[in-house]
Amino acid sequence: MGHPELAEKFIANDERMHWHDKALWFVRAKRDNASKSVDEWEKLRKVASQIKAHTLDKLDYYLEEFEKNATAKGLHVHWAKDAKEHNEIVLRLLLNNGAKKLVKSKSMLTEECHLNPYLEEHGIEVVDTDLGERIVQLRKEPPSHIVLPAIHLKKEDVGTTFEEFLGTKKGNSDPTYLTRAARAHLREKFLGADAAMTGVNFGIAETGGVVVCTNEGNADLGASLPKLHIASMGIEKIIPRLKDLAVFTRLLARSATGQPITSYTSHFHAPIIDGQMHIIIVDNGRSAIIGSKDFKSSLQCIRCGACINTCPIYRRSGGYSYGYTIPGPIGSTLGASKDLRANKTLPFACSLCASCSNVCPVQINLHQQLYKHRQSVVAQKLLGFQKHTILKIATWVMKYPLLMDISGKLARAIVPKLPRSIVYSKVNLWGKKRELPPFPKNSFKELYKQRKGK
Amino acid sequence: MSSKKTILNSIKANKSQNPIELPETNIPHMHYEDKNEKFATMLASVGGNAIWLEDGDINAFVKEHYKDVTVITSTIENLTCKTKEANLAQTPHELEDVELAIIEGEFGVAENGAVWVKNPKNKYRALYFLAKQLLIVVKKDAIVDTMHEAYERVRFDKDGYGLFISGPSKTADIEQSLVIGAHGPTAACVLFV
Ligand code: SF4
């Protein structure tokens, strides 16, 4: 199913849709306030974008630097060309260390690799420890947002889920009460874990360490108890210098949730006492995108979620309507780059309003990328037959001024008199939930001529 | 071919031949007239609090403000209010019962209320997250304006672990309602002495 069909399911509940829209706009508004509190905000975005662009241009060099410096500090570095290899490395590390219970913090990369089901098939207990992720894990749902995994749920939904799995009181959906219950439940999981996995926000080439940012402290707590810590990192997470973090830590949380910084910004350059720390560097299709002039910059993304929160389509269609690991504008361009056929509807889940590009802390030209992807969809003949035909006819009409004039006249005379059932029939793909503006008496051309005559 | 080779070769084949330059990070940035005030305001906005202790008597402060707390650890030497020696634990798990951890912070950051913590003498980093409450002790006047100045002071020439802590742990994953105290401490106070 494509985006329009999946979105249709979401908007069927009108009240929920508006609630979702508002919840995200609230986050977007907080981001606006936070960004306005920094005088040099635009300069920061520019520098961040340049650092990332530079790093991508010399990525092979920086990855090797990273490996060299990490190894010198006693960390183990692994390379995985795809999801399969990544998952196999994780499983091997767990088995070699006799680990059966794993606590995980948020990592979109492991979602992308479908790591959890793979490990579970091999008898590993996997517990997502971010509160939002734990909620959706218990409900057997994927995250619907990269920063706010359970943004599609109301507190009553969480209440019933916890009632079933954590034995909380029936009908109690107070967020503080539910959070405390999750804290107690997950504390036990932390203390009983044999291994911890985290994602990586930034890998520092110069020092060979990784930085993880959380508010809950779950990545930090997880990685400080069991002897084994595995961190999964996409190749694009590398930054050259430690001091580059000044730029990124100033942008990340402000863009994500409007906070001045996350509660914890952990810099890992060593395992815990008597422990081991492993970093898996994953490609899984990323290096190919570096070769594309138009889409390379999508790899600059620091996964703040700002483009998602601001997107009028995402806010009204929800994370599941995208059918891709990462929803919203950034997911649509990454998904289309990765597999255009499978994700051919995503570039159209966009009003080209450009709000995403304007809020992006690393200045990715998201809306332009989506526009480019649309052209590829048409060029590769992936557009649906109906749309393709209608657009073809429209192109033909517009090529001939006389034909255009006649069609316009006819339309202005006939369409307003037609019953709704015909104007908004199934053929009119653009008429769903959209109203035509009132038809004017004269065309623009006629009006222009009249005016010129004056 | 190893996966490392495969990945690096693919990058080499795809990357641009004219790399853009690495920019300077130290751009002109904000300065605050009263850093202390800014720090305190920002920390309060993220659920923490800052206190300036005129007489520098940490023991007396703890006695007065943490009356019902019994399990207290500290990375600061010679504190008489300490009741548990964290470094003597056999495993980090034994620190689960810590009610108050008094730890040293190197400096604070005015723009976001964060404190840089990197105690090489502290054996278990789990202490920062297991403790119910955190009291971070920072030298008076050790406050910088922004993260630009902060990272001038952060070093990882050797291995180790360090972090910025900005307030207590928190979450807003249930309907965007902020709840203080997720997995880590439910309270965090920064004490300037
Ligand atoms: S594309 Fe930009 S705005 Fe969107 S998540 Fe990535 S960094 Fe944030």
Short mmCIF file of N, CA, C and O in Angstrom, two decimals, chain A residues 268-328:
data_model
loop_
_atom_site.label_atom_id
_atom_site.label_comp_id
_atom_site.label_asym_id
_atom_site.label_seq_id
_atom_site.Cartn_x
_atom_site.Cartn_y
_atom_site.Cartn_z
N PHE A 268 31.48 8.33 25.21
CA PHE A 268 32.06 7.02 25.51
C PHE A 268 33.41 6.86 24.82
O PHE A 268 33.47 6.83 23.59
N HIS A 269 34.46 6.77 25.61
CA HIS A 269 35.79 6.51 25.05
C HIS A 269 36.46 5.34 25.76
O HIS A 269 37.67 5.20 25.75
N ALA A 270 35.65 4.54 26.46
CA ALA A 270 36.17 3.38 27.18
C ALA A 270 35.00 2.51 27.60
O ALA A 270 33.90 3.02 27.80
N PRO A 271 35.25 1.20 27.73
CA PRO A 271 34.20 0.36 28.30
C PRO A 271 34.16 0.56 29.80
O PRO A 271 35.02 1.26 30.36
N ILE A 272 33.18 -0.03 30.49
CA ILE A 272 33.19 0.02 31.94
C ILE A 272 34.31 -0.92 32.44
O ILE A 272 34.89 -1.67 31.66
N ILE A 273 34.59 -0.87 33.73
CA ILE A 273 35.65 -1.70 34.29
C ILE A 273 35.42 -3.17 33.95
O ILE A 273 34.32 -3.68 34.10
N ASP A 274 36.45 -3.83 33.45
CA ASP A 274 36.37 -5.23 33.05
C ASP A 274 35.36 -5.49 31.95
O ASP A 274 34.94 -6.63 31.74
N GLY A 275 34.94 -4.45 31.26
CA GLY A 275 33.93 -4.65 30.22
C GLY A 275 34.51 -4.53 28.82
O GLY A 275 35.72 -4.34 28.64
N GLN A 276 33.64 -4.67 27.84
CA GLN A 276 34.05 -4.52 26.45
C GLN A 276 33.10 -3.55 25.77
O GLN A 276 31.91 -3.56 26.04
N MET A 277 33.65 -2.75 24.86
CA MET A 277 32.79 -1.88 24.08
C MET A 277 33.06 -2.12 22.59
O MET A 277 34.21 -2.10 22.16
N HIS A 278 31.99 -2.37 21.86
CA HIS A 278 32.10 -2.64 20.43
C HIS A 278 31.30 -1.61 19.64
O HIS A 278 30.18 -1.27 20.03
N ILE A 279 31.88 -1.16 18.54
CA ILE A 279 31.16 -0.23 17.68
C ILE A 279 31.03 -0.88 16.30
O ILE A 279 32.03 -1.33 15.73
N ILE A 280 29.80 -0.95 15.81
CA ILE A 280 29.59 -1.53 14.48
C ILE A 280 29.29 -0.40 13.50
O ILE A 280 28.31 0.34 13.66
N ILE A 281 30.16 -0.25 12.50
CA ILE A 281 29.98 0.78 11.48
C ILE A 281 29.18 0.16 10.33
O ILE A 281 29.58 -0.84 9.76
N VAL A 282 28.03 0.77 10.02
CA VAL A 282 27.11 0.15 9.06
C VAL A 282 26.92 1.02 7.81
O VAL A 282 26.70 2.23 7.91
N ASP A 283 26.99 0.38 6.65
CA ASP A 283 26.74 1.08 5.39
C ASP A 283 25.27 0.92 4.99
O ASP A 283 24.50 1.87 5.03
N ASN A 284 24.87 -0.27 4.63
CA ASN A 284 23.48 -0.57 4.25
C ASN A 284 22.89 0.46 3.27
O ASN A 284 21.83 1.03 3.52
N GLY A 285 23.60 0.67 2.18
CA GLY A 285 23.08 1.53 1.11
C GLY A 285 23.46 2.99 1.19
O GLY A 285 23.19 3.77 0.28
N ARG A 286 24.12 3.39 2.27
CA ARG A 286 24.44 4.80 2.43
C ARG A 286 25.53 5.28 1.47
O ARG A 286 25.43 6.37 0.89
N SER A 287 26.57 4.47 1.31
CA SER A 287 27.70 4.94 0.49
C SER A 287 27.27 5.21 -0.96
O SER A 287 27.83 6.06 -1.63
N ALA A 288 26.24 4.48 -1.42
CA ALA A 288 25.78 4.72 -2.80
C ALA A 288 25.15 6.11 -2.92
O ALA A 288 25.29 6.77 -3.96
N ILE A 289 24.48 6.56 -1.86
CA ILE A 289 23.82 7.88 -1.92
C ILE A 289 24.87 9.01 -2.00
O ILE A 289 24.60 10.07 -2.55
N ILE A 290 26.07 8.75 -1.45
CA ILE A 290 27.13 9.76 -1.51
C ILE A 290 27.42 10.14 -2.97
O ILE A 290 27.79 11.27 -3.27
N GLY A 291 27.23 9.18 -3.86
CA GLY A 291 27.53 9.43 -5.27
C GLY A 291 26.48 10.25 -6.00
O GLY A 291 26.69 10.66 -7.14
N SER A 292 25.36 10.52 -5.35
CA SER A 292 24.32 11.28 -6.03
C SER A 292 24.36 12.75 -5.64
O SER A 292 24.17 13.11 -4.49
N LYS A 293 24.63 13.57 -6.63
CA LYS A 293 24.76 15.01 -6.40
C LYS A 293 23.48 15.57 -5.74
O LYS A 293 23.54 16.37 -4.83
N ASP A 294 22.35 15.10 -6.24
CA ASP A 294 21.08 15.65 -5.76
C ASP A 294 20.72 15.21 -4.34
O ASP A 294 20.03 15.93 -3.63
N PHE A 295 21.12 14.02 -3.96
CA PHE A 295 20.61 13.47 -2.70
C PHE A 295 21.67 13.26 -1.62
O PHE A 295 21.36 12.84 -0.51
N LYS A 296 22.91 13.52 -1.97
CA LYS A 296 24.00 13.31 -1.02
C LYS A 296 23.74 13.97 0.32
O LYS A 296 23.95 13.38 1.39
N SER A 297 23.23 15.20 0.29
CA SER A 297 23.11 15.94 1.54
C SER A 297 22.09 15.32 2.50
O SER A 297 22.07 15.65 3.68
N SER A 298 21.26 14.39 2.01
CA SER A 298 20.33 13.74 2.95
C SER A 298 21.10 12.96 4.01
O SER A 298 20.56 12.66 5.08
N LEU A 299 22.36 12.65 3.72
CA LEU A 299 23.19 11.92 4.69
C LEU A 299 23.75 12.84 5.79
O LEU A 299 24.42 12.39 6.70
N GLN A 300 23.47 14.13 5.67
CA GLN A 300 23.92 15.06 6.72
C GLN A 300 23.02 15.00 7.96
O GLN A 300 23.34 15.56 8.99
N CYS A 301 21.89 14.35 7.80
CA CYS A 301 20.84 14.36 8.83
C CYS A 301 21.34 13.95 10.21
O CYS A 301 22.07 12.97 10.35
N ILE A 302 20.96 14.72 11.23
CA ILE A 302 21.32 14.35 12.60
C ILE A 302 20.10 13.80 13.36
O ILE A 302 20.12 13.70 14.59
N ARG A 303 19.04 13.47 12.64
CA ARG A 303 17.86 12.79 13.20
C ARG A 303 17.21 13.56 14.35
O ARG A 303 16.89 12.97 15.39
N CYS A 304 17.01 14.85 14.14
CA CYS A 304 16.38 15.65 15.20
C CYS A 304 14.87 15.56 15.13
O CYS A 304 14.17 15.80 16.11
N GLY A 305 14.34 15.27 13.95
CA GLY A 305 12.89 15.14 13.80
C GLY A 305 12.17 16.45 13.52
O GLY A 305 10.95 16.47 13.38
N ALA A 306 12.89 17.56 13.42
CA ALA A 306 12.23 18.86 13.22
C ALA A 306 11.43 18.90 11.92
O ALA A 306 10.33 19.44 11.87
N CYS A 307 11.99 18.29 10.86
CA CYS A 307 11.29 18.32 9.57
C CYS A 307 9.99 17.53 9.66
O CYS A 307 9.01 17.82 8.97
N ILE A 308 9.99 16.51 10.51
CA ILE A 308 8.79 15.69 10.67
C ILE A 308 7.72 16.47 11.42
O ILE A 308 6.55 16.49 11.03
N ASN A 309 8.13 17.14 12.50
CA ASN A 309 7.17 17.88 13.31
C ASN A 309 6.50 19.01 12.54
O ASN A 309 5.36 19.35 12.77
N THR A 310 7.26 19.61 11.63
CA THR A 310 6.71 20.76 10.92
C THR A 310 5.90 20.36 9.70
O THR A 310 5.11 21.15 9.18
N CYS A 311 6.07 19.14 9.23
CA CYS A 311 5.46 18.73 7.95
C CYS A 311 3.93 18.65 8.03
O CYS A 311 3.39 17.88 8.81
N PRO A 312 3.22 19.43 7.20
CA PRO A 312 1.76 19.40 7.25
C PRO A 312 1.19 18.04 6.83
O PRO A 312 0.09 17.69 7.24
N ILE A 313 1.94 17.31 6.04
CA ILE A 313 1.46 15.99 5.63
C ILE A 313 1.65 15.00 6.78
O ILE A 313 0.73 14.28 7.15
N TYR A 314 2.84 14.98 7.36
CA TYR A 314 3.08 14.05 8.47
C TYR A 314 2.09 14.30 9.60
O TYR A 314 1.51 13.39 10.16
N ARG A 315 1.92 15.56 9.94
CA ARG A 315 1.06 15.88 11.08
C ARG A 315 -0.36 15.36 10.87
O ARG A 315 -1.04 14.99 11.80
N ARG A 316 -0.79 15.32 9.60
CA ARG A 316 -2.17 14.89 9.33
C ARG A 316 -2.26 13.47 8.78
O ARG A 316 -3.35 13.00 8.46
N SER A 317 -1.13 12.79 8.64
CA SER A 317 -1.26 11.41 8.12
C SER A 317 -0.56 10.39 9.02
O SER A 317 -0.73 9.19 8.84
N GLY A 318 0.24 10.86 9.98
CA GLY A 318 0.84 9.94 10.95
C GLY A 318 2.02 9.17 10.40
O GLY A 318 2.20 9.02 9.19
N GLY A 319 2.84 8.68 11.31
CA GLY A 319 4.08 8.00 10.94
C GLY A 319 3.89 6.72 10.16
O GLY A 319 4.72 6.36 9.31
N TYR A 320 2.79 6.03 10.42
CA TYR A 320 2.61 4.72 9.76
C TYR A 320 2.18 4.85 8.30
O TYR A 320 2.21 3.88 7.57
N SER A 321 1.78 6.05 7.90
CA SER A 321 1.32 6.19 6.52
C SER A 321 2.48 6.11 5.53
O SER A 321 2.26 5.95 4.33
N TYR A 322 3.70 6.23 6.03
CA TYR A 322 4.85 6.23 5.12
C TYR A 322 5.34 4.83 4.78
O TYR A 322 5.98 4.61 3.77
N GLY A 323 5.07 3.90 5.66
CA GLY A 323 5.48 2.52 5.40
C GLY A 323 6.99 2.38 5.28
O GLY A 323 7.50 1.46 4.64
N TYR A 324 7.71 3.32 5.88
CA TYR A 324 9.18 3.27 5.84
C TYR A 324 9.69 3.51 7.26
O TYR A 324 8.99 4.14 8.06
N THR A 325 10.89 2.99 7.58
CA THR A 325 11.40 3.09 8.95
C THR A 325 11.38 4.51 9.47
O THR A 325 11.00 4.77 10.60
N ILE A 326 11.82 5.44 8.64
CA ILE A 326 11.85 6.85 9.03
C ILE A 326 10.73 7.57 8.28
O ILE A 326 10.71 7.56 7.06
N PRO A 327 9.79 8.18 9.00
CA PRO A 327 8.72 8.88 8.31
C PRO A 327 9.08 10.32 8.01
O PRO A 327 10.18 10.78 8.33
N GLY A 328 8.15 11.04 7.43
CA GLY A 328 8.33 12.47 7.20
C GLY A 328 9.26 12.77 6.04
O GLY A 328 9.72 11.87 5.34
#
